[in-house]
PDB file of C-alpha atoms in Angstrom:
ATOM      1  CA  VAL A   1       0.000   0.000   0.000  1.00 47.00           C
ATOM      2  CA  GLY A   2       2.819   2.395   0.867  1.00 50.00           C
ATOM      3  CA  VAL A   3       4.438   1.919  -2.552  1.00 49.00           C
ATOM      4  CA  CYS A   4       1.105   2.560  -4.281  1.00 51.00           C
ATOM      5  CA  LEU A   5       0.532   5.688  -2.202  1.00 51.00           C
ATOM      6  CA  MET A   6       4.039   6.949  -2.914  1.00 48.00           C
ATOM      7  CA  SER A   7       3.532   6.337  -6.639  1.00 48.00           C
ATOM      8  CA  ALA A   8       0.420   8.498  -6.370  1.00 48.00           C
ATOM      9  CA  GLY A   9       2.618  11.315  -5.078  1.00 48.00           C
ATOM     10  CA  CYS A  10       1.751  10.935  -1.415  1.00 49.00           C
ATOM     11  CA  VAL A  11       4.195  11.149   1.446  1.00 44.00           C
ATOM     12  CA  VAL A  12       2.871   8.271   3.514  1.00 46.00           C
ATOM     13  CA  CYS A  13       3.808   9.642   6.936  1.00 40.00           C
ATOM     14  CA  ARG A  14       1.862  12.899   6.490  1.00 45.00           C
ATOM     15  CA  PRO A  15      -1.957  12.836   6.723  1.00 50.00           C
ATOM     16  CA  GLN A  16      -2.400  15.763   4.319  1.00 53.00           C
ATOM     17  CA  SER A  17      -0.113  17.318   1.722  1.00 55.00           C
ATOM     18  CA  THR A  18       0.487  21.043   1.406  1.00 54.00           C
ATOM     19  CA  ALA A  19      -1.973  21.138  -1.511  1.00 67.00           C
ATOM     20  CA  GLY A  20      -4.718  19.861   0.807  1.00 69.00           C
ATOM     21  CA  ARG A  21      -4.607  16.363  -0.622  1.00 84.00           C
ATOM     22  CA  THR A  22      -4.897  13.376   1.677  1.00 91.00           C
ATOM     23  CA  ALA A  23      -3.772   9.850   0.821  1.00 93.00           C
ATOM     24  CA  LEU A  24      -7.428   9.015   0.040  1.00 94.00           C
ATOM     25  CA  PHE A  25      -7.720  12.067  -2.216  1.00 94.00           C
ATOM     26  CA  LEU A  26      -4.597  11.032  -4.141  1.00 94.00           C
ATOM     27  CA  ALA A  27      -5.792   7.436  -4.466  1.00 96.00           C
ATOM     28  CA  CYS A  28      -9.088   8.718  -5.944  1.00 96.00           C
ATOM     29  CA  LEU A  29      -7.309  11.212  -8.195  1.00 95.00           C
ATOM     30  CA  ASN A  30      -5.105   8.496  -9.657  1.00 96.00           C
ATOM     31  CA  GLY A  31      -7.743   5.766  -9.903  1.00 97.00           C
ATOM     32  CA  HIS A  32      -6.308   3.463  -7.234  1.00 97.00           C
ATOM     33  CA  GLU A  33      -9.618   1.846  -6.301  1.00 97.00           C
ATOM     34  CA  HIS A  34      -8.136  -0.842  -4.049  1.00 97.00           C
ATOM     35  CA  VAL A  35      -6.038   1.692  -2.142  1.00 97.00           C
ATOM     36  CA  ALA A  36      -9.053   3.975  -1.737  1.00 97.00           C
ATOM     37  CA  ASN A  37     -11.107   1.053  -0.463  1.00 96.00           C
ATOM     38  CA  PHE A  38      -8.352   0.076   1.986  1.00 96.00           C
ATOM     39  CA  LEU A  39      -8.113   3.639   3.302  1.00 95.00           C
ATOM     40  CA  LEU A  40     -11.893   3.904   3.693  1.00 94.00           C
ATOM     41  CA  GLU A  41     -11.954   0.600   5.575  1.00 93.00           C
ATOM     42  CA  LYS A  42      -9.297   2.019   7.904  1.00 93.00           C
ATOM     43  CA  GLY A  43     -11.430   5.077   8.615  1.00 91.00           C
ATOM     44  CA  ALA A  44     -10.268   7.652   6.057  1.00 91.00           C
ATOM     45  CA  PHE A  45     -12.580  10.635   5.794  1.00 87.00           C
ATOM     46  CA  LEU A  46     -14.428  11.465   2.550  1.00 89.00           C
ATOM     47  CA  GLY A  47     -15.062  15.115   1.815  1.00 84.00           C
ATOM     48  CA  THR A  48     -11.580  16.620   1.688  1.00 84.00           C
ATOM     49  CA  TYR A  49     -11.182  19.540  -0.723  1.00 84.00           C
ATOM     50  CA  ASP A  50      -7.947  20.562  -2.413  1.00 85.00           C
ATOM     51  CA  LYS A  51      -6.924  24.114  -3.306  1.00 85.00           C
ATOM     52  CA  GLN A  52      -9.033  23.956  -6.489  1.00 83.00           C
ATOM     53  CA  CYS A  53     -12.119  23.138  -4.353  1.00 85.00           C
ATOM     54  CA  SER A  54     -12.362  19.620  -5.777  1.00 88.00           C
ATOM     55  CA  ASP A  55     -13.207  16.657  -3.585  1.00 91.00           C
ATOM     56  CA  GLU A  56     -12.569  12.951  -4.064  1.00 94.00           C
ATOM     57  CA  LEU A  57     -15.731  12.401  -6.102  1.00 93.00           C
ATOM     58  CA  MET A  58     -14.992  15.316  -8.419  1.00 93.00           C
ATOM     59  CA  VAL A  59     -11.402  14.327  -9.213  1.00 94.00           C
ATOM     60  CA  ALA A  60     -12.281  10.664  -9.733  1.00 96.00           C
ATOM     61  CA  ALA A  61     -15.238  11.545 -11.979  1.00 95.00           C
ATOM     62  CA  CYS A  62     -13.276  14.081 -14.040  1.00 95.00           C
ATOM     63  CA  ARG A  63     -10.569  11.519 -14.674  1.00 96.00           C
ATOM     64  CA  GLY A  64     -13.086   8.828 -15.618  1.00 96.00           C
ATOM     65  CA  HIS A  65     -12.271   6.481 -12.729  1.00 97.00           C
ATOM     66  CA  MET A  66     -15.610   4.633 -12.730  1.00 97.00           C
ATOM     67  CA  GLY A  67     -14.598   2.094 -10.083  1.00 97.00           C
ATOM     68  CA  VAL A  68     -13.491   4.786  -7.645  1.00 97.00           C
ATOM     69  CA  VAL A  69     -16.654   6.829  -8.237  1.00 96.00           C
ATOM     70  CA  ARG A  70     -18.776   3.721  -7.661  1.00 95.00           C
ATOM     71  CA  LEU A  71     -16.838   2.998  -4.449  1.00 96.00           C
ATOM     72  CA  ILE A  72     -17.324   6.542  -3.135  1.00 94.00           C
ATOM     73  CA  LEU A  73     -21.041   6.589  -3.933  1.00 91.00           C
ATOM     74  CA  ARG A  74     -21.623   3.161  -2.384  1.00 90.00           C
ATOM     75  CA  ARG A  75     -19.788   4.214   0.769  1.00 87.00           C
ATOM     76  CA  ALA A  76     -21.494   7.592   0.987  1.00 80.00           C
ATOM     77  CA  PRO A  77     -24.355   7.955  -1.513  1.00 64.00           C
ATOM     78  CA  ALA A  78     -25.427  11.265  -0.005  1.00 68.00           C
ATOM     79  CA  ILE A  79     -22.132  12.745  -1.229  1.00 67.00           C
ATOM     80  CA  GLY A  80     -23.814  13.126  -4.624  1.00 59.00           C
ATOM     81  CA  TRP A  81     -25.883  15.944  -3.144  1.00 62.00           C
ATOM     82  CA  GLU A  82     -24.706  19.236  -1.693  1.00 63.00           C
ATOM     83  CA  ASP A  83     -26.612  21.883   0.269  1.00 61.00           C
ATOM     84  CA  ASP A  84     -27.243  24.019  -2.798  1.00 65.00           C
ATOM     85  CA  GLY A  85     -27.922  21.266  -5.331  1.00 66.00           C
ATOM     86  CA  PRO A  86     -26.296  18.312  -7.042  1.00 73.00           C
ATOM     87  CA  HIS A  87     -22.611  17.632  -6.755  1.00 83.00           C
ATOM     88  CA  PRO A  88     -20.518  19.587  -9.319  1.00 89.00           C
ATOM     89  CA  ALA A  89     -19.413  16.267 -10.832  1.00 90.00           C
ATOM     90  CA  LEU A  90     -22.802  16.011 -12.607  1.00 91.00           C
ATOM     91  CA  PRO A  91     -22.530  19.136 -14.777  1.00 92.00           C
ATOM     92  CA  GLU A  92     -18.814  18.452 -15.208  1.00 93.00           C
ATOM     93  CA  ALA A  93     -19.625  15.032 -16.708  1.00 95.00           C
ATOM     94  CA  VAL A  94     -21.884  16.811 -19.214  1.00 95.00           C
ATOM     95  CA  THR A  95     -19.209  19.419 -20.006  1.00 94.00           C
ATOM     96  CA  ARG A  96     -16.616  16.686 -20.568  1.00 95.00           C
ATOM     97  CA  ASP A  97     -19.065  14.559 -22.605  1.00 96.00           C
ATOM     98  CA  GLN A  98     -18.858  11.565 -20.256  1.00 96.00           C
ATOM     99  CA  PRO A  99     -22.253   9.827 -20.653  1.00 95.00           C
ATOM    100  CA  GLU A 100     -21.149   6.655 -18.832  1.00 95.00           C
ATOM    101  CA  MET A 101     -19.949   8.682 -15.855  1.00 95.00           C
ATOM    102  CA  LEU A 102     -23.178  10.675 -15.967  1.00 94.00           C
ATOM    103  CA  LYS A 103     -25.197   7.425 -15.828  1.00 92.00           C
ATOM    104  CA  LEU A 104     -23.200   6.237 -12.853  1.00 93.00           C
ATOM    105  CA  LEU A 105     -23.559   9.515 -10.967  1.00 90.00           C
ATOM    106  CA  ILE A 106     -27.305   9.610 -11.593  1.00 87.00           C
ATOM    107  CA  THR A 107     -28.062   6.000 -10.675  1.00 86.00           C
ATOM    108  CA  GLU A 108     -25.712   5.495  -7.719  1.00 85.00           C
ATOM    109  CA  SER A 109     -26.155   8.737  -5.792  1.00 80.00           C
ATOM    110  CA  ARG A 110     -29.095   9.876  -3.717  1.00 75.00           C
ATOM    111  CA  ILE A 111     -30.029  12.696  -6.027  1.00 76.00           C
ATOM    112  CA  GLU A 112     -33.687  13.583  -6.241  1.00 77.00           C
ATOM    113  CA  TRP A 113     -34.169  13.786 -10.011  1.00 81.00           C
ATOM    114  CA  THR A 114     -36.235  16.967 -10.329  1.00 84.00           C
ATOM    115  CA  PRO A 115     -36.608  19.517 -13.146  1.00 89.00           C
ATOM    116  CA  ASP A 116     -34.321  21.850 -11.145  1.00 87.00           C
ATOM    117  CA  ILE A 117     -31.554  19.275 -11.547  1.00 86.00           C
ATOM    118  CA  ARG A 118     -32.454  17.870 -14.957  1.00 90.00           C
ATOM    119  CA  ASP A 119     -33.141  21.057 -16.939  1.00 92.00           C
ATOM    120  CA  PRO A 120     -29.757  22.819 -16.505  1.00 92.00           C
ATOM    121  CA  LEU A 121     -27.953  19.554 -17.298  1.00 93.00           C
ATOM    122  CA  LEU A 122     -30.083  19.062 -20.403  1.00 94.00           C
ATOM    123  CA  GLU A 123     -29.506  22.645 -21.498  1.00 95.00           C
ATOM    124  CA  GLY A 124     -25.740  22.177 -21.110  1.00 94.00           C
ATOM    125  CA  ALA A 125     -25.765  18.940 -23.123  1.00 95.00           C
ATOM    126  CA  VAL A 126     -27.821  20.476 -25.957  1.00 95.00           C
ATOM    127  CA  LYS A 127     -25.687  23.635 -26.019  1.00 95.00           C
ATOM    128  CA  ARG A 128     -22.494  21.581 -26.332  1.00 95.00           C
ATOM    129  CA  ARG A 129     -24.081  19.078 -28.736  1.00 95.00           C
ATOM    130  CA  HIS A 130     -23.263  16.192 -26.444  1.00 95.00           C
ATOM    131  CA  TRP A 131     -26.080  13.982 -27.717  1.00 95.00           C
ATOM    132  CA  ARG A 132     -25.216  10.873 -25.691  1.00 94.00           C
ATOM    133  CA  CYS A 133     -25.308  12.915 -22.472  1.00 95.00           C
ATOM    134  CA  GLN A 134     -28.589  14.449 -23.640  1.00 94.00           C
ATOM    135  CA  GLN A 135     -30.054  10.954 -24.065  1.00 93.00           C
ATOM    136  CA  VAL A 136     -28.938   9.945 -20.558  1.00 92.00           C
ATOM    137  CA  ILE A 137     -30.498  13.076 -19.060  1.00 92.00           C
ATOM    138  CA  GLU A 138     -33.769  12.676 -20.980  1.00 89.00           C
ATOM    139  CA  VAL A 139     -34.158   9.051 -19.876  1.00 88.00           C
ATOM    140  CA  GLY A 140     -33.473  10.161 -16.318  1.00 82.00           C
ATOM    141  CA  GLN A 141     -32.947   8.319 -13.097  1.00 73.00           C
ATOM    142  CA  THR A 142     -35.931   5.971 -13.272  1.00 76.00           C
ATOM    143  CA  GLY A 143     -35.264   5.024 -16.871  1.00 79.00           C
ATOM    144  CA  LEU A 144     -31.604   4.322 -16.169  1.00 77.00           C
ATOM    145  CA  ILE A 145     -32.401   2.163 -13.161  1.00 68.00           C
ATOM    146  CA  GLN A 146     -35.015   0.275 -15.179  1.00 74.00           C
ATOM    147  CA  GLY A 147     -32.534  -0.210 -18.014  1.00 70.00           C
ATOM    148  CA  VAL A 148     -34.216   1.894 -20.710  1.00 63.00           C
ATOM    149  CA  ILE A 149     -30.772   2.503 -22.206  1.00 59.00           C
ATOM    150  CA  GLY A 150     -27.780   0.266 -21.587  1.00 53.00           C
ATOM    151  CA  ARG A 151     -25.483   0.767 -18.641  1.00 45.00           C
TER     152      ARG A 151
END
């Protein structure tokens, strides 16, 4: 584990780097699902933000680390929701044209799929001509869970 953490750029003996990145954050950033799982089992805390105001879910989602995102959402499904709306990883998945990540974020998190959530995402997908993301958004949470379009 120490070698994997060091390869992720983490100094193992320090709980948090100067950039605000914990060992768990770095494992998520670099897609080390097994390391992230190990750290969570040992009591690592989810919800650390780096200097760019990104948390573990955001960096894993932006980098396309599906396994890490799934792990985070299964450990803490409420992390997909913030006080003022959905987690920023949702619109970021639309911006980056990541329909598979968008499906995962919608189906695995405890997001209440309302027009307030859906409409801005749909508008962003249409504006950017990201048709696959548009399809995911139009089908919505219930359709994805029921398998209307493939996972």
